[in-house]
PDB file of C-alpha atoms in Angstrom:
ATOM      1  CA  ASN O1482      16.300  14.184   9.614  1.00  0.00           C
ATOM      2  CA  LEU O1483      16.116  13.456   5.859  1.00  0.00           C
ATOM      3  CA  ARG O1484      14.266  10.429   4.532  1.00  0.00           C
ATOM      4  CA  ILE O1485      14.007   9.339   0.910  1.00  0.00           C
ATOM      5  CA  ASN O1486      11.810   6.355   0.050  1.00  0.00           C
ATOM      6  CA  TYR O1487      11.048   4.753  -3.309  1.00  0.00           C
ATOM      7  CA  ARG O1488       8.538   1.977  -3.897  1.00  0.00           C
ATOM      8  CA  GLY O1489       7.449   0.266  -7.087  1.00  0.00           C
ATOM      9  CA  ARG O1490       4.575  -2.170  -7.455  1.00  0.00           C
ATOM     10  CA  THR O1491       2.585  -3.928 -10.138  1.00  0.00           C
ATOM     11  CA  ASN O1492      -1.172  -4.327 -10.403  1.00  0.00           C
ATOM     12  CA  ALA O1493      -2.425  -7.121 -12.640  1.00  0.00           C
ATOM     13  CA  PRO O1494      -5.826  -6.821 -14.359  1.00  0.00           C
ATOM     14  CA  SER O1495      -8.635  -8.895 -12.885  1.00  0.00           C
ATOM     15  CA  VAL O1496     -10.193 -11.898 -14.607  1.00  0.00           C
ATOM     16  CA  ASN O1497     -13.332  -9.879 -15.415  1.00  0.00           C
ATOM     17  CA  GLN O1498     -11.223  -7.121 -16.991  1.00  0.00           C
ATOM     18  CA  LEU O1499      -9.521  -9.679 -19.267  1.00  0.00           C
ATOM     19  CA  GLN O1500     -12.602 -11.620 -20.406  1.00  0.00           C
ATOM     20  CA  ASP O1501     -13.743 -10.573 -23.875  1.00  0.00           C
ATOM     21  CA  VAL O1502     -17.389 -11.281 -23.074  1.00  0.00           C
ATOM     22  CA  LEU O1503     -20.227  -8.779 -23.318  1.00  0.00           C
ATOM     23  CA  ASP O1504     -22.125  -8.068 -20.107  1.00  0.00           C
ATOM     24  CA  VAL O1505     -25.636  -7.099 -21.194  1.00  0.00           C
ATOM     25  CA  SER O1506     -27.271  -7.150 -17.767  1.00  0.00           C
ATOM     26  CA  ASN O1507     -27.961  -3.464 -18.440  1.00  0.00           C
ATOM     27  CA  PRO O1508     -29.029  -3.266 -22.114  1.00  0.00           C
ATOM     28  CA  LEU O1509     -28.288   0.462 -22.309  1.00  0.00           C
ATOM     29  CA  GLN O1510     -24.849   0.243 -20.692  1.00  0.00           C
ATOM     30  CA  VAL O1511     -22.975  -2.774 -22.014  1.00  0.00           C
ATOM     31  CA  SER O1512     -19.502  -3.662 -20.727  1.00  0.00           C
ATOM     32  CA  THR O1513     -16.779  -6.044 -21.844  1.00  0.00           C
ATOM     33  CA  GLY O1514     -13.230  -7.068 -20.956  1.00  0.00           C
ATOM     34  CA  ASN O1515      -9.982  -6.628 -22.854  1.00  0.00           C
ATOM     35  CA  PRO O1516      -7.636  -9.647 -23.236  1.00  0.00           C
ATOM     36  CA  ALA O1517      -4.844  -7.312 -24.466  1.00  0.00           C
ATOM     37  CA  LEU O1518      -4.630  -5.483 -21.121  1.00  0.00           C
ATOM     38  CA  LYS O1519      -1.168  -5.070 -19.614  1.00  0.00           C
ATOM     39  CA  GLN O1520      -0.435  -4.875 -15.910  1.00  0.00           C
ATOM     40  CA  GLU O1521      -0.011  -1.467 -14.294  1.00  0.00           C
ATOM     41  CA  PHE O1522       3.259  -0.352 -12.713  1.00  0.00           C
ATOM     42  CA  THR O1523       3.218   2.375 -10.078  1.00  0.00           C
ATOM     43  CA  ASN O1524       6.253   4.382  -8.980  1.00  0.00           C
ATOM     44  CA  ASN O1525       6.140   6.133  -5.603  1.00  0.00           C
ATOM     45  CA  LEU O1526       8.782   8.609  -4.405  1.00  0.00           C
ATOM     46  CA  ASN O1527       8.618  10.176  -0.952  1.00  0.00           C
ATOM     47  CA  VAL O1528      11.151  12.806   0.191  1.00  0.00           C
ATOM     48  CA  ASN O1529      10.763  14.260   3.684  1.00  0.00           C
ATOM     49  CA  PHE O1530      12.955  16.597   5.727  1.00  0.00           C
ATOM     50  CA  ASN O1531      12.176  17.685   9.278  1.00  0.00           C
ATOM     51  CA  THR O1532      14.021  19.341  12.117  1.00  0.00           C
ATOM     52  CA  PHE O1533      13.283  19.904  15.817  1.00  0.00           C
ATOM     53  CA  ASN O1534      15.119  22.409  18.022  1.00  0.00           C
ATOM     54  CA  PHE O1535      15.325  21.090  21.584  1.00  0.00           C
ATOM     55  CA  LEU O1536      16.159  24.574  22.934  1.00  0.00           C
ATOM     56  CA  THR O1537      13.267  26.487  21.363  1.00  0.00           C
ATOM     57  CA  PHE O1538      10.900  23.525  20.708  1.00  0.00           C
ATOM     58  CA  LYS O1539      10.358  24.771  17.167  1.00  0.00           C
ATOM     59  CA  TYR O1540       9.512  22.172  14.527  1.00  0.00           C
ATOM     60  CA  TYR O1541       9.807  22.395  10.732  1.00  0.00           C
ATOM     61  CA  ALA O1542       8.978  19.830   8.062  1.00  0.00           C
ATOM     62  CA  VAL O1543       8.903  19.886   4.268  1.00  0.00           C
ATOM     63  CA  GLY O1544       8.102  17.012   1.958  1.00  0.00           C
ATOM     64  CA  VAL O1545       7.284  15.917  -1.580  1.00  0.00           C
ATOM     65  CA  ILE O1546       5.296  12.821  -2.559  1.00  0.00           C
ATOM     66  CA  VAL O1547       5.010  11.741  -6.210  1.00  0.00           C
ATOM     67  CA  ASN O1548       3.012   8.805  -7.626  1.00  0.00           C
ATOM     68  CA  GLN O1549       3.130   7.882 -11.320  1.00  0.00           C
ATOM     69  CA  THR O1550       1.431   4.922 -13.014  1.00  0.00           C
ATOM     70  CA  SER O1551       2.439   3.387 -16.348  1.00  0.00           C
ATOM     71  CA  ASN O1552      -0.141   1.408 -18.354  1.00  0.00           C
ATOM     72  CA  LYS O1553      -2.858   2.566 -15.984  1.00  0.00           C
ATOM     73  CA  ILE O1554      -6.052   0.560 -16.394  1.00  0.00           C
ATOM     74  CA  VAL O1555      -8.917   2.965 -17.077  1.00  0.00           C
ATOM     75  CA  ASN O1556     -12.360   2.700 -18.615  1.00  0.00           C
ATOM     76  CA  SER O1557     -12.944   3.513 -22.266  1.00  0.00           C
ATOM     77  CA  ILE O1558     -16.446   4.808 -22.991  1.00  0.00           C
ATOM     78  CA  ASP O1559     -17.788   4.303 -26.495  1.00  0.00           C
ATOM     79  CA  SER O1560     -21.110   3.653 -28.169  1.00  0.00           C
ATOM     80  CA  ILE O1561     -22.552   0.688 -30.023  1.00  0.00           C
ATOM     81  CA  SER O1562     -25.589   2.640 -31.174  1.00  0.00           C
ATOM     82  CA  ARG O1563     -27.281   5.936 -30.374  1.00  0.00           C
ATOM     83  CA  THR O1564     -28.812   4.477 -27.234  1.00  0.00           C
ATOM     84  CA  VAL O1565     -26.308   1.822 -26.135  1.00  0.00           C
ATOM     85  CA  GLN O1566     -23.037   2.744 -24.376  1.00  0.00           C
ATOM     86  CA  LEU O1567     -20.028   0.399 -24.285  1.00  0.00           C
ATOM     87  CA  THR O1568     -17.496   0.408 -21.426  1.00  0.00           C
ATOM     88  CA  LYS O1569     -14.161  -1.377 -21.867  1.00  0.00           C
ATOM     89  CA  PRO O1570     -10.906  -1.313 -19.824  1.00  0.00           C
ATOM     90  CA  VAL O1571      -7.784  -0.076 -21.638  1.00  0.00           C
ATOM     91  CA  ASN O1572      -4.201   0.909 -20.768  1.00  0.00           C
ATOM     92  CA  LEU O1573      -3.255   4.595 -20.825  1.00  0.00           C
ATOM     93  CA  ASN O1574      -0.176   6.539 -19.748  1.00  0.00           C
ATOM     94  CA  GLY O1575       0.060  10.022 -18.276  1.00  0.00           C
ATOM     95  CA  ALA O1576      -1.577   9.542 -14.872  1.00  0.00           C
ATOM     96  CA  TYR O1577       0.184  10.915 -11.806  1.00  0.00           C
ATOM     97  CA  ASN O1578      -0.325  12.826  -8.586  1.00  0.00           C
ATOM     98  CA  ALA O1579       2.163  14.987  -6.721  1.00  0.00           C
ATOM     99  CA  THR O1580       1.930  16.657  -3.317  1.00  0.00           C
ATOM    100  CA  ALA O1581       4.271  19.108  -1.603  1.00  0.00           C
ATOM    101  CA  PHE O1582       3.831  20.398   1.942  1.00  0.00           C
ATOM    102  CA  TYR O1583       5.456  22.659   4.500  1.00  0.00           C
ATOM    103  CA  SER O1584       4.662  22.478   8.199  1.00  0.00           C
ATOM    104  CA  MET O1585       5.922  24.329  11.246  1.00  0.00           C
ATOM    105  CA  GLY O1586       5.222  24.221  14.968  1.00  0.00           C
ATOM    106  CA  ILE O1587       5.963  27.134  17.311  1.00  0.00           C
ATOM    107  CA  PRO O1588       5.645  26.918  21.103  1.00  0.00           C
ATOM    108  CA  ILE O1589       3.601  29.474  23.022  1.00  0.00           C
ATOM    109  CA  LYS O1590       5.977  31.344  25.314  1.00  0.00           C
ATOM    110  CA  ASN O1591       3.861  31.449  28.453  1.00  0.00           C
ATOM    111  CA  LYS O1592       4.794  29.583  31.639  1.00  0.00           C
ATOM    112  CA  LYS O1593       1.135  28.969  32.427  1.00  0.00           C
ATOM    113  CA  LEU O1594       0.679  27.360  28.983  1.00  0.00           C
ATOM    114  CA  LYS O1595       3.723  25.082  29.054  1.00  0.00           C
ATOM    115  CA  GLY O1596       3.402  22.448  26.343  1.00  0.00           C
ATOM    116  CA  SER O1597       1.117  24.616  24.185  1.00  0.00           C
ATOM    117  CA  ASN O1598       1.944  25.405  20.563  1.00  0.00           C
ATOM    118  CA  VAL O1599       0.753  26.852  17.263  1.00  0.00           C
ATOM    119  CA  ASN O1600       0.913  24.760  14.080  1.00  0.00           C
ATOM    120  CA  LEU O1601       0.812  25.903  10.448  1.00  0.00           C
ATOM    121  CA  THR O1602       0.678  23.616   7.400  1.00  0.00           C
ATOM    122  CA  THR O1603       0.577  24.511   3.694  1.00  0.00           C
ATOM    123  CA  THR O1604      -0.172  21.781   1.145  1.00  0.00           C
ATOM    124  CA  LEU O1605      -0.072  21.914  -2.657  1.00  0.00           C
ATOM    125  CA  SER O1606      -1.291  19.019  -4.824  1.00  0.00           C
ATOM    126  CA  SER O1607      -1.505  18.353  -8.556  1.00  0.00           C
ATOM    127  CA  ILE O1608      -3.451  15.327  -9.822  1.00  0.00           C
ATOM    128  CA  ARG O1609      -3.627  14.237 -13.474  1.00  0.00           C
ATOM    129  CA  GLY O1610      -6.165  11.600 -14.483  1.00  0.00           C
ATOM    130  CA  VAL O1611      -6.664  10.014 -17.895  1.00  0.00           C
ATOM    131  CA  SER O1612      -9.568   8.264 -19.576  1.00  0.00           C
ATOM    132  CA  LEU O1613     -10.844   7.471 -23.062  1.00  0.00           C
ATOM    133  CA  VAL O1614     -14.144   8.982 -24.213  1.00  0.00           C
ATOM    134  CA  TYR O1615     -15.349   7.991 -27.681  1.00  0.00           C
ATOM    135  CA  LYS O1616     -11.754   7.161 -28.715  1.00  0.00           C
ATOM    136  CA  ALA O1617     -10.468  10.574 -27.564  1.00  0.00           C
ATOM    137  CA  LYS O1618      -8.111  10.921 -24.611  1.00  0.00           C
ATOM    138  CA  ASN O1619      -9.694  12.908 -21.804  1.00  0.00           C
ATOM    139  CA  ILE O1620      -7.284  14.484 -19.316  1.00  0.00           C
ATOM    140  CA  THR O1621      -8.473  15.679 -15.918  1.00  0.00           C
ATOM    141  CA  ASN O1622      -6.220  18.118 -14.062  1.00  0.00           C
ATOM    142  CA  THR O1623      -6.966  18.811 -10.416  1.00  0.00           C
ATOM    143  CA  PHE O1624      -5.171  21.520  -8.450  1.00  0.00           C
ATOM    144  CA  LEU O1625      -5.454  21.712  -4.659  1.00  0.00           C
ATOM    145  CA  LEU O1626      -4.050  24.338  -2.315  1.00  0.00           C
ATOM    146  CA  SER O1627      -4.764  24.231   1.398  1.00  0.00           C
ATOM    147  CA  GLN O1628      -3.715  26.217   4.443  1.00  0.00           C
ATOM    148  CA  THR O1629      -4.223  24.869   7.950  1.00  0.00           C
ATOM    149  CA  ALA O1630      -3.710  26.767  11.194  1.00  0.00           C
ATOM    150  CA  GLY O1631      -4.154  25.239  14.603  1.00  0.00           C
ATOM    151  CA  THR O1632      -3.243  25.568  18.232  1.00  0.00           C
ATOM    152  CA  ASN O1633      -2.969  23.127  21.125  1.00  0.00           C
ATOM    153  CA  ILE O1634      -3.389  24.682  24.560  1.00  0.00           C
ATOM    154  CA  ALA O1635      -2.417  22.815  27.747  1.00  0.00           C
ATOM    155  CA  LEU O1636      -3.421  24.083  31.198  1.00  0.00           C
ATOM    156  CA  LYS O1637      -1.777  22.673  34.341  1.00  0.00           C
ATOM    157  CA  GLU O1638      -1.474  19.213  32.734  1.00  0.00           C
ATOM    158  CA  LYS O1639      -5.207  18.786  33.276  1.00  0.00           C
ATOM    159  CA  PHE O1640      -6.978  20.492  30.414  1.00  0.00           C
ATOM    160  CA  ASP O1641      -6.082  20.282  26.716  1.00  0.00           C
ATOM    161  CA  LEU O1642      -7.794  22.293  24.006  1.00  0.00           C
ATOM    162  CA  GLY O1643      -7.234  21.928  20.258  1.00  0.00           C
ATOM    163  CA  ILE O1644      -8.520  24.407  17.660  1.00  0.00           C
ATOM    164  CA  ASN O1645      -7.971  23.930  13.911  1.00  0.00           C
ATOM    165  CA  ALA O1646      -9.047  25.743  10.759  1.00  0.00           C
ATOM    166  CA  THR O1647      -8.427  24.742   7.126  1.00  0.00           C
ATOM    167  CA  VAL O1648      -9.150  26.604   3.895  1.00  0.00           C
ATOM    168  CA  LEU O1649      -8.935  24.496   0.715  1.00  0.00           C
ATOM    169  CA  TYR O1650      -8.970  25.783  -2.877  1.00  0.00           C
ATOM    170  CA  ASN O1651      -9.970  23.175  -5.453  1.00  0.00           C
ATOM    171  CA  LYS O1652      -9.747  23.628  -9.237  1.00  0.00           C
ATOM    172  CA  VAL O1653     -10.648  20.923 -11.785  1.00  0.00           C
ATOM    173  CA  ASN O1654     -10.177  21.127 -15.581  1.00  0.00           C
ATOM    174  CA  TYR O1655     -11.313  18.593 -18.209  1.00  0.00           C
ATOM    175  CA  SER O1656      -9.684  18.577 -21.646  1.00  0.00           C
ATOM    176  CA  LEU O1657     -12.790  17.237 -23.449  1.00  0.00           C
ATOM    177  CA  GLN O1658     -15.589  18.479 -21.192  1.00  0.00           C
ATOM    178  CA  SER O1659     -14.671  22.076 -20.441  1.00  0.00           C
ATOM    179  CA  ASN O1660     -18.271  22.776 -19.422  1.00  0.00           C
ATOM    180  CA  LEU O1661     -17.588  20.671 -16.324  1.00  0.00           C
ATOM    181  CA  ASN O1662     -14.590  22.781 -15.238  1.00  0.00           C
ATOM    182  CA  THR O1663     -15.002  24.068 -11.724  1.00  0.00           C
ATOM    183  CA  ASP O1664     -13.209  25.807  -8.886  1.00  0.00           C
ATOM    184  CA  TYR O1665     -14.335  26.396  -5.310  1.00  0.00           C
ATOM    185  CA  PHE O1666     -13.250  26.906  -1.700  1.00  0.00           C
ATOM    186  CA  THR O1667     -13.915  24.589   1.230  1.00  0.00           C
ATOM    187  CA  GLN O1668     -13.587  25.680   4.844  1.00  0.00           C
ATOM    188  CA  THR O1669     -13.258  23.269   7.764  1.00  0.00           C
ATOM    189  CA  TYR O1670     -13.175  24.154  11.453  1.00  0.00           C
ATOM    190  CA  SER O1671     -12.794  21.838  14.410  1.00  0.00           C
ATOM    191  CA  VAL O1672     -12.447  22.018  18.196  1.00  0.00           C
ATOM    192  CA  ASP O1673     -11.581  19.212  20.599  1.00  0.00           C
ATOM    193  CA  ALA O1674     -11.022  19.252  24.333  1.00  0.00           C
ATOM    194  CA  ALA O1675      -9.814  16.798  26.962  1.00  0.00           C
ATOM    195  CA  TYR O1676      -9.779  16.941  30.777  1.00  0.00           C
ATOM    196  CA  THR O1677      -7.854  14.590  33.031  1.00  0.00           C
ATOM    197  CA  PHE O1678      -9.495  13.753  36.366  1.00  0.00           C
ATOM    198  CA  LYS O1679      -7.994  11.947  39.315  1.00  0.00           C
ATOM    199  CA  ASN O1680      -6.852   8.333  38.771  1.00  0.00           C
ATOM    200  CA  ASN O1681      -5.988   9.348  35.173  1.00  0.00           C
ATOM    201  CA  ILE O1682      -9.602   9.272  33.972  1.00  0.00           C
ATOM    202  CA  VAL O1683      -9.797  11.327  30.767  1.00  0.00           C
ATOM    203  CA  LEU O1684     -12.935  12.915  29.355  1.00  0.00           C
TER     204      LEU O1684
END
């Protein structure tokens, strides 16, 4: 099964973003609108291929999702004086995010565990954000790589057990604030169980 979807949508600036009026409710962080703002336009492309073998019960899926925004409305941070910061919405190009994944499901070949399987999923993401800091374009690049492994075990159509583990690598780079660059790992583990009693009562 191959599916290809494209969607495009606009996002108009709000009234507050368009009003050229200073908001001084916080004297140290003043904000204003921008009457020259253009509307955003977002392109979304989704390509997905999957296959299921009815003889072996093996499942494979691979996909790519891409989002790109033109004239993205972002905040521009500037200063009026040494102590007063000015925030103003502006249009910038170059923002996008892309994700690719591969997933597979393999049945457990045991008659006592009929309906049980092992699932593996690998996901790779690249996210590019843009902003304006003191009239300089700041680009944020985020790289994500995750690996998930899980199993679903079914016993006599009464007891179901799910075990999942995910390891995620996260790396973030800033073009103007390299001191904020970071990379780290996140680990997530989960277990869930269900038992079916008589009269189809499930705990």
